Amino acid sequence: QSALTQPRSVSGSPGQSVTISCTGTSSDVGGYNYVSWFQQHPGKAPKLMIYDVSRRPSGVPDRFSGSKSGNTASLTISGLQAEDEADYYCCSYAGAYSVVFGGGTKLTVL
Amino acid sequence: EVQLVESGGGLVQPGGSLRLSCATSGFTFSSFAMTWVRQAPGKGLEWVSGISGSGNGMSYADSVKGRFTISRDNSKNTLFLQMNSLRAEDTAVYFCAKGGRAAAGPIYFDYWGQGTLVTVSS
């Protein structure tokens, strides 16, 4: 049950695009198409942004997109806005009813 | 409207016990897997435990296995986490979260509670 690997921080200017990677193993990210991404602002509960690798819940802007290749999933945020500044966590089903999160990435909008 | 409200957190001494509750409304509780996720102060999210809609399937993180027990009361739409032999490293905000797909495992979580703080300290 090792945490998925994410960069500790990323940054971008308003209007730019950023991509956050999430690397796991064949037992989690690579083994299932059940990767999700959460956005968390300070002091708030996490908010689901992407599920099933690339699906967006209703209400999430289409600026947010997800993908996966092998054992690595990615979250791309295009057209960065100030309110996108937050912590982002990836999450993957890992079999046997278990789940694993990434360590989190702090997004700074410059 | 889906709502999840945690309670039961507080200050407890090392070796002590606490029982967290997560009262839910706005959805067919028994149809969805539920999970507990915690976040230590200034740290990232850590999955703690998950349970199937029926309550027959459950799983735990290695860090809590043998000390924590997840359960649910589908007649009261409530999720529980019994925490025994608590350690300082269990100090965290504990969130309950709802599985996103009916009759499925914990493949994603679409609604979260606001969290309840557990502090383990002498």
PDB file of C-alpha atoms in Angstrom:
ATOM      1  CA  GLN A   1       0.000   0.000   0.000  1.00  0.00           C
ATOM      2  CA  SER A   2       2.622   2.551  -1.033  1.00  0.00           C
ATOM      3  CA  ALA A   3       1.350   6.018  -1.886  1.00  0.00           C
ATOM      4  CA  LEU A   4       1.176   7.000  -5.523  1.00  0.00           C
ATOM      5  CA  THR A   5       3.926   9.403  -6.597  1.00  0.00           C
ATOM      6  CA  GLN A   6       3.013  12.989  -7.455  1.00  0.00           C
ATOM      7  CA  PRO A   7       5.222  16.072  -7.841  1.00  0.00           C
ATOM      8  CA  ARG A   8       5.156  18.116  -4.666  1.00  0.00           C
ATOM      9  CA  SER A   9       4.392  21.326  -6.517  1.00  0.00           C
ATOM     10  CA  VAL A  10       3.586  22.758  -9.926  1.00  0.00           C
ATOM     11  CA  SER A  11       2.909  26.292 -11.034  1.00  0.00           C
ATOM     12  CA  GLY A  12       1.587  28.226 -13.987  1.00  0.00           C
ATOM     13  CA  SER A  13       0.377  31.644 -14.994  1.00  0.00           C
ATOM     14  CA  PRO A  14      -3.282  32.474 -15.606  1.00  0.00           C
ATOM     15  CA  GLY A  15      -4.388  31.133 -18.972  1.00  0.00           C
ATOM     16  CA  GLN A  16      -1.608  28.580 -19.191  1.00  0.00           C
ATOM     17  CA  SER A  17      -1.901  24.808 -18.886  1.00  0.00           C
ATOM     18  CA  VAL A  18      -0.340  22.561 -16.259  1.00  0.00           C
ATOM     19  CA  THR A  19      -0.134  18.793 -15.986  1.00  0.00           C
ATOM     20  CA  ILE A  20       0.168  16.837 -12.762  1.00  0.00           C
ATOM     21  CA  SER A  21       1.455  13.289 -12.980  1.00  0.00           C
ATOM     22  CA  CYS A  22       0.586  10.363 -10.731  1.00  0.00           C
ATOM     23  CA  THR A  23       2.742   7.248 -10.898  1.00  0.00           C
ATOM     24  CA  GLY A  24       1.783   3.939  -9.398  1.00  0.00           C
ATOM     25  CA  THR A  25       2.246   0.299 -10.248  1.00  0.00           C
ATOM     26  CA  SER A  26       0.532  -2.438 -12.193  1.00  0.00           C
ATOM     27  CA  SER A  27      -1.321  -3.273  -8.970  1.00  0.00           C
ATOM     28  CA  ASP A  28      -3.108   0.049  -8.852  1.00  0.00           C
ATOM     29  CA  VAL A  29      -2.950   2.735 -11.565  1.00  0.00           C
ATOM     30  CA  GLY A  30      -1.851   0.339 -14.274  1.00  0.00           C
ATOM     31  CA  GLY A  31      -4.212  -2.427 -13.285  1.00  0.00           C
ATOM     32  CA  TYR A  32      -7.523  -0.598 -13.212  1.00  0.00           C
ATOM     33  CA  ASN A  33      -9.223   2.236 -15.047  1.00  0.00           C
ATOM     34  CA  TYR A  34     -10.318   3.625 -11.707  1.00  0.00           C
ATOM     35  CA  VAL A  35      -8.118   6.659 -11.247  1.00  0.00           C
ATOM     36  CA  SER A  36      -9.712   9.736  -9.752  1.00  0.00           C
ATOM     37  CA  TRP A  37      -8.506  13.226  -8.926  1.00  0.00           C
ATOM     38  CA  PHE A  38      -9.486  15.524  -6.080  1.00  0.00           C
ATOM     39  CA  GLN A  39      -9.057  19.234  -5.514  1.00  0.00           C
ATOM     40  CA  GLN A  40      -8.683  20.473  -1.946  1.00  0.00           C
ATOM     41  CA  HIS A  41      -8.629  24.063  -0.799  1.00  0.00           C
ATOM     42  CA  PRO A  42      -7.223  24.829   2.674  1.00  0.00           C
ATOM     43  CA  GLY A  43      -9.548  23.758   5.465  1.00  0.00           C
ATOM     44  CA  LYS A  44     -12.039  22.209   3.057  1.00  0.00           C
ATOM     45  CA  ALA A  45     -13.075  18.692   2.161  1.00  0.00           C
ATOM     46  CA  PRO A  46     -11.693  17.217  -1.056  1.00  0.00           C
ATOM     47  CA  LYS A  47     -13.775  17.725  -4.203  1.00  0.00           C
ATOM     48  CA  LEU A  48     -13.996  15.120  -6.959  1.00  0.00           C
ATOM     49  CA  MET A  49     -12.706  16.532 -10.247  1.00  0.00           C
ATOM     50  CA  ILE A  50     -12.090  13.428 -12.400  1.00  0.00           C
ATOM     51  CA  TYR A  51     -13.148   9.795 -12.064  1.00  0.00           C
ATOM     52  CA  ASP A  52     -12.668   6.647 -14.127  1.00  0.00           C
ATOM     53  CA  VAL A  53      -9.398   8.174 -15.444  1.00  0.00           C
ATOM     54  CA  SER A  54     -11.007  10.802 -17.635  1.00  0.00           C
ATOM     55  CA  ARG A  55     -14.660  11.425 -16.734  1.00  0.00           C
ATOM     56  CA  ARG A  56     -15.796  14.727 -15.255  1.00  0.00           C
ATOM     57  CA  PRO A  57     -18.606  14.992 -12.710  1.00  0.00           C
ATOM     58  CA  SER A  58     -21.311  17.460 -13.598  1.00  0.00           C
ATOM     59  CA  GLY A  59     -20.316  20.967 -12.656  1.00  0.00           C
ATOM     60  CA  VAL A  60     -16.576  20.483 -13.137  1.00  0.00           C
ATOM     61  CA  PRO A  61     -15.272  22.751 -15.916  1.00  0.00           C
ATOM     62  CA  ASP A  62     -14.010  21.076 -19.070  1.00  0.00           C
ATOM     63  CA  ARG A  63     -10.685  22.819 -18.426  1.00  0.00           C
ATOM     64  CA  PHE A  64      -9.957  19.791 -16.260  1.00  0.00           C
ATOM     65  CA  SER A  65      -9.060  16.580 -18.078  1.00  0.00           C
ATOM     66  CA  GLY A  66      -7.531  13.256 -17.150  1.00  0.00           C
ATOM     67  CA  SER A  67      -5.622  10.522 -18.922  1.00  0.00           C
ATOM     68  CA  LYS A  68      -3.568   7.435 -18.238  1.00  0.00           C
ATOM     69  CA  SER A  69      -0.695   5.604 -19.872  1.00  0.00           C
ATOM     70  CA  GLY A  70       0.602   2.447 -18.290  1.00  0.00           C
ATOM     71  CA  ASN A  71       1.248   3.023 -14.606  1.00  0.00           C
ATOM     72  CA  THR A  72       1.052   6.818 -14.833  1.00  0.00           C
ATOM     73  CA  ALA A  73      -2.072   8.959 -14.775  1.00  0.00           C
ATOM     74  CA  SER A  74      -2.183  12.671 -15.471  1.00  0.00           C
ATOM     75  CA  LEU A  75      -4.430  15.605 -14.682  1.00  0.00           C
ATOM     76  CA  THR A  76      -4.270  18.560 -17.050  1.00  0.00           C
ATOM     77  CA  ILE A  77      -5.726  21.933 -16.205  1.00  0.00           C
ATOM     78  CA  SER A  78      -5.956  24.296 -19.132  1.00  0.00           C
ATOM     79  CA  GLY A  79      -6.752  28.003 -19.054  1.00  0.00           C
ATOM     80  CA  LEU A  80      -5.522  28.310 -15.472  1.00  0.00           C
ATOM     81  CA  GLN A  81      -7.568  30.527 -13.198  1.00  0.00           C
ATOM     82  CA  ALA A  82      -6.751  31.944  -9.802  1.00  0.00           C
ATOM     83  CA  GLU A  83      -9.351  29.742  -8.129  1.00  0.00           C
ATOM     84  CA  ASP A  84      -7.570  26.631  -9.393  1.00  0.00           C
ATOM     85  CA  GLU A  85      -4.834  27.226  -6.823  1.00  0.00           C
ATOM     86  CA  ALA A  86      -5.210  24.301  -4.434  1.00  0.00           C
ATOM     87  CA  ASP A  87      -3.824  20.904  -3.534  1.00  0.00           C
ATOM     88  CA  TYR A  88      -4.558  18.067  -5.946  1.00  0.00           C
ATOM     89  CA  TYR A  89      -4.593  14.374  -5.097  1.00  0.00           C
ATOM     90  CA  CYS A  90      -4.789  11.368  -7.347  1.00  0.00           C
ATOM     91  CA  CYS A  91      -6.407   8.176  -6.153  1.00  0.00           C
ATOM     92  CA  SER A  92      -6.549   4.664  -7.546  1.00  0.00           C
ATOM     93  CA  TYR A  93      -8.419   1.500  -6.759  1.00  0.00           C
ATOM     94  CA  ALA A  94      -5.837  -1.100  -5.726  1.00  0.00           C
ATOM     95  CA  GLY A  95      -7.873  -4.279  -5.589  1.00  0.00           C
ATOM     96  CA  ALA A  96      -9.291  -6.236  -2.643  1.00  0.00           C
ATOM     97  CA  TYR A  97     -11.563  -3.332  -1.810  1.00  0.00           C
ATOM     98  CA  SER A  98      -8.562  -1.073  -1.105  1.00  0.00           C
ATOM     99  CA  VAL A  99      -7.636   2.357  -2.367  1.00  0.00           C
ATOM    100  CA  VAL A 100      -4.403   4.336  -2.509  1.00  0.00           C
ATOM    101  CA  PHE A 101      -3.870   8.093  -2.714  1.00  0.00           C
ATOM    102  CA  GLY A 102      -1.017  10.114  -4.093  1.00  0.00           C
ATOM    103  CA  GLY A 103       1.037  12.337  -1.836  1.00  0.00           C
ATOM    104  CA  GLY A 104      -0.570  15.484  -3.217  1.00  0.00           C
ATOM    105  CA  THR A 105       0.559  18.333  -5.452  1.00  0.00           C
ATOM    106  CA  LYS A 106       0.347  21.995  -4.562  1.00  0.00           C
ATOM    107  CA  LEU A 107      -0.695  24.073  -7.571  1.00  0.00           C
ATOM    108  CA  THR A 108       0.347  27.693  -7.496  1.00  0.00           C
ATOM    109  CA  VAL A 109      -1.174  30.146  -9.960  1.00  0.00           C
ATOM    110  CA  LEU A 110       1.452  32.821 -10.454  1.00  0.00           C
TER     111      LEU A 110
ATOM    112  CA  GLU B   1     -29.244  16.782  -1.483  1.00  0.00           C
ATOM    113  CA  VAL B   2     -26.528  14.372  -0.400  1.00  0.00           C
ATOM    114  CA  GLN B   3     -25.159  15.102   3.054  1.00  0.00           C
ATOM    115  CA  LEU B   4     -22.509  13.386   5.161  1.00  0.00           C
ATOM    116  CA  VAL B   5     -21.898  14.579   8.714  1.00  0.00           C
ATOM    117  CA  GLU B   6     -19.103  13.123  10.829  1.00  0.00           C
ATOM    118  CA  SER B   7     -19.041  13.183  14.610  1.00  0.00           C
ATOM    119  CA  GLY B   8     -17.238  11.561  17.495  1.00  0.00           C
ATOM    120  CA  GLY B   9     -13.811  13.115  17.188  1.00  0.00           C
ATOM    121  CA  GLY B  10     -11.939  14.610  20.105  1.00  0.00           C
ATOM    122  CA  LEU B  11      -8.908  14.364  22.344  1.00  0.00           C
ATOM    123  CA  VAL B  12      -7.908  10.885  23.524  1.00  0.00           C
ATOM    124  CA  GLN B  13      -4.850   9.513  25.282  1.00  0.00           C
ATOM    125  CA  PRO B  14      -2.509   7.058  23.570  1.00  0.00           C
ATOM    126  CA  GLY B  15      -3.917   3.568  23.858  1.00  0.00           C
ATOM    127  CA  GLY B  16      -7.450   4.870  24.117  1.00  0.00           C
ATOM    128  CA  SER B  17     -10.494   4.365  21.930  1.00  0.00           C
ATOM    129  CA  LEU B  18     -12.932   6.476  19.943  1.00  0.00           C
ATOM    130  CA  ARG B  19     -15.930   5.700  17.767  1.00  0.00           C
ATOM    131  CA  LEU B  20     -16.566   7.939  14.797  1.00  0.00           C
ATOM    132  CA  SER B  21     -19.967   8.202  13.133  1.00  0.00           C
ATOM    133  CA  CYS B  22     -20.981   9.478   9.722  1.00  0.00           C
ATOM    134  CA  ALA B  23     -24.677  10.272   9.398  1.00  0.00           C
ATOM    135  CA  THR B  24     -25.864  10.395   5.813  1.00  0.00           C
ATOM    136  CA  SER B  25     -28.936  11.525   3.893  1.00  0.00           C
ATOM    137  CA  GLY B  26     -30.062  12.222   0.358  1.00  0.00           C
ATOM    138  CA  PHE B  27     -29.215   8.874  -1.240  1.00  0.00           C
ATOM    139  CA  THR B  28     -29.940   5.151  -0.926  1.00  0.00           C
ATOM    140  CA  PHE B  29     -27.275   4.432   1.668  1.00  0.00           C
ATOM    141  CA  SER B  30     -27.297   0.649   1.352  1.00  0.00           C
ATOM    142  CA  SER B  31     -26.519   0.808  -2.366  1.00  0.00           C
ATOM    143  CA  PHE B  32     -23.148   2.482  -2.050  1.00  0.00           C
ATOM    144  CA  ALA B  33     -19.732   1.582  -0.689  1.00  0.00           C
ATOM    145  CA  MET B  34     -18.443   3.978   1.931  1.00  0.00           C
ATOM    146  CA  THR B  35     -14.962   4.833   3.071  1.00  0.00           C
ATOM    147  CA  TRP B  36     -12.944   6.653   5.718  1.00  0.00           C
ATOM    148  CA  VAL B  37     -10.022   8.853   4.684  1.00  0.00           C
ATOM    149  CA  ARG B  38      -7.805  10.783   7.084  1.00  0.00           C
ATOM    150  CA  GLN B  39      -5.499  13.751   6.828  1.00  0.00           C
ATOM    151  CA  ALA B  40      -2.841  14.433   9.425  1.00  0.00           C
ATOM    152  CA  PRO B  41      -2.120  18.112  10.106  1.00  0.00           C
ATOM    153  CA  GLY B  42      -0.303  19.598   7.127  1.00  0.00           C
ATOM    154  CA  LYS B  43      -0.145  16.237   5.361  1.00  0.00           C
ATOM    155  CA  GLY B  44      -1.863  14.504   2.473  1.00  0.00           C
ATOM    156  CA  LEU B  45      -4.881  12.258   2.247  1.00  0.00           C
ATOM    157  CA  GLU B  46      -4.581   8.684   3.508  1.00  0.00           C
ATOM    158  CA  TRP B  47      -7.185   6.008   2.839  1.00  0.00           C
ATOM    159  CA  VAL B  48      -8.101   4.259   6.094  1.00  0.00           C
ATOM    160  CA  SER B  49     -10.887   1.763   5.434  1.00  0.00           C
ATOM    161  CA  GLY B  50     -13.733   0.902   3.098  1.00  0.00           C
ATOM    162  CA  ILE B  51     -16.932  -1.126   3.317  1.00  0.00           C
ATOM    163  CA  SER B  52     -19.393  -2.441   0.741  1.00  0.00           C
ATOM    164  CA  GLY B  53     -23.000  -1.358   0.566  1.00  0.00           C
ATOM    165  CA  SER B  54     -24.199  -4.541   2.216  1.00  0.00           C
ATOM    166  CA  GLY B  55     -21.497  -4.392   4.864  1.00  0.00           C
ATOM    167  CA  ASN B  56     -20.180  -7.813   3.921  1.00  0.00           C
ATOM    168  CA  GLY B  57     -16.970  -6.605   2.297  1.00  0.00           C
ATOM    169  CA  MET B  58     -14.415  -4.420   4.027  1.00  0.00           C
ATOM    170  CA  SER B  59     -10.763  -3.531   3.855  1.00  0.00           C
ATOM    171  CA  TYR B  60      -8.193  -1.625   5.893  1.00  0.00           C
ATOM    172  CA  ALA B  61      -4.942   0.194   5.386  1.00  0.00           C
ATOM    173  CA  ASP B  62      -1.984  -1.672   6.859  1.00  0.00           C
ATOM    174  CA  SER B  63      -1.433   1.224   9.272  1.00  0.00           C
ATOM    175  CA  VAL B  64      -4.755   0.579  11.055  1.00  0.00           C
ATOM    176  CA  LYS B  65      -5.353  -3.127  10.468  1.00  0.00           C
ATOM    177  CA  GLY B  66      -6.167  -4.927  13.700  1.00  0.00           C
ATOM    178  CA  ARG B  67      -6.893  -1.678  15.555  1.00  0.00           C
ATOM    179  CA  PHE B  68      -9.742  -0.065  13.603  1.00  0.00           C
ATOM    180  CA  THR B  69     -13.095  -1.608  12.639  1.00  0.00           C
ATOM    181  CA  ILE B  70     -15.424  -0.195  10.015  1.00  0.00           C
ATOM    182  CA  SER B  71     -19.148  -0.943  10.119  1.00  0.00           C
ATOM    183  CA  ARG B  72     -22.445   0.444   8.928  1.00  0.00           C
ATOM    184  CA  ASP B  73     -26.082   0.480   9.983  1.00  0.00           C
ATOM    185  CA  ASN B  74     -28.120   0.572   6.808  1.00  0.00           C
ATOM    186  CA  SER B  75     -31.353   1.017   8.786  1.00  0.00           C
ATOM    187  CA  LYS B  76     -29.981   4.279  10.179  1.00  0.00           C
ATOM    188  CA  ASN B  77     -27.982   5.385   7.115  1.00  0.00           C
ATOM    189  CA  THR B  78     -24.892   5.673   9.285  1.00  0.00           C
ATOM    190  CA  LEU B  79     -21.260   4.647   8.882  1.00  0.00           C
ATOM    191  CA  PHE B  80     -18.962   3.973  11.829  1.00  0.00           C
ATOM    192  CA  LEU B  81     -15.266   3.659  12.574  1.00  0.00           C
ATOM    193  CA  GLN B  82     -14.267   2.066  15.862  1.00  0.00           C
ATOM    194  CA  MET B  83     -10.714   3.080  16.668  1.00  0.00           C
ATOM    195  CA  ASN B  84      -8.816   1.195  19.388  1.00  0.00           C
ATOM    196  CA  SER B  85      -5.220   1.285  20.622  1.00  0.00           C
ATOM    197  CA  LEU B  86      -4.865   4.810  19.301  1.00  0.00           C
ATOM    198  CA  ARG B  87      -1.403   6.211  18.651  1.00  0.00           C
ATOM    199  CA  ALA B  88      -0.065   9.733  18.246  1.00  0.00           C
ATOM    200  CA  GLU B  89       0.301   9.077  14.520  1.00  0.00           C
ATOM    201  CA  ASP B  90      -3.466   8.539  14.243  1.00  0.00           C
ATOM    202  CA  THR B  91      -3.953  12.257  14.910  1.00  0.00           C
ATOM    203  CA  ALA B  92      -5.803  13.586  11.869  1.00  0.00           C
ATOM    204  CA  VAL B  93      -9.020  14.922  10.444  1.00  0.00           C
ATOM    205  CA  TYR B  94     -11.136  11.916   9.529  1.00  0.00           C
ATOM    206  CA  PHE B  95     -13.424  12.238   6.521  1.00  0.00           C
ATOM    207  CA  CYS B  96     -16.165   9.858   5.480  1.00  0.00           C
ATOM    208  CA  ALA B  97     -16.866   9.637   1.769  1.00  0.00           C
ATOM    209  CA  LYS B  98     -19.522   8.036  -0.418  1.00  0.00           C
ATOM    210  CA  GLY B  99     -18.737   5.637  -3.210  1.00  0.00           C
ATOM    211  CA  GLY B 100     -19.593   7.074  -6.572  1.00  0.00           C
ATOM    212  CA  ARG B 101     -21.281   4.133  -8.257  1.00  0.00           C
ATOM    213  CA  ALA B 102     -24.129   2.017  -6.932  1.00  0.00           C
ATOM    214  CA  ALA B 103     -23.405  -1.648  -6.314  1.00  0.00           C
ATOM    215  CA  ALA B 104     -19.718  -1.079  -6.968  1.00  0.00           C
ATOM    216  CA  GLY B 105     -16.603  -1.066  -4.829  1.00  0.00           C
ATOM    217  CA  PRO B 106     -14.665   1.983  -3.646  1.00  0.00           C
ATOM    218  CA  ILE B 107     -13.643   3.042  -7.146  1.00  0.00           C
ATOM    219  CA  TYR B 108     -14.167   6.753  -6.563  1.00  0.00           C
ATOM    220  CA  PHE B 109     -15.779   9.030  -4.002  1.00  0.00           C
ATOM    221  CA  ASP B 110     -18.213  11.708  -5.064  1.00  0.00           C
ATOM    222  CA  TYR B 111     -19.373  13.218  -1.767  1.00  0.00           C
ATOM    223  CA  TRP B 112     -17.372  13.911   1.375  1.00  0.00           C
ATOM    224  CA  GLY B 113     -18.207  15.057   4.869  1.00  0.00           C
ATOM    225  CA  GLN B 114     -16.568  18.069   6.478  1.00  0.00           C
ATOM    226  CA  GLY B 115     -14.358  15.900   8.672  1.00  0.00           C
ATOM    227  CA  THR B 116     -13.918  15.368  12.405  1.00  0.00           C
ATOM    228  CA  LEU B 117     -10.631  15.955  14.213  1.00  0.00           C
ATOM    229  CA  VAL B 118      -9.082  13.181  16.270  1.00  0.00           C
ATOM    230  CA  THR B 119      -6.175  14.173  18.490  1.00  0.00           C
ATOM    231  CA  VAL B 120      -4.186  11.477  20.255  1.00  0.00           C
ATOM    232  CA  SER B 121      -2.065  12.994  22.981  1.00  0.00           C
ATOM    233  CA  SER B 122      -1.286  12.663  26.654  1.00  0.00           C
TER     234      SER B 122
END
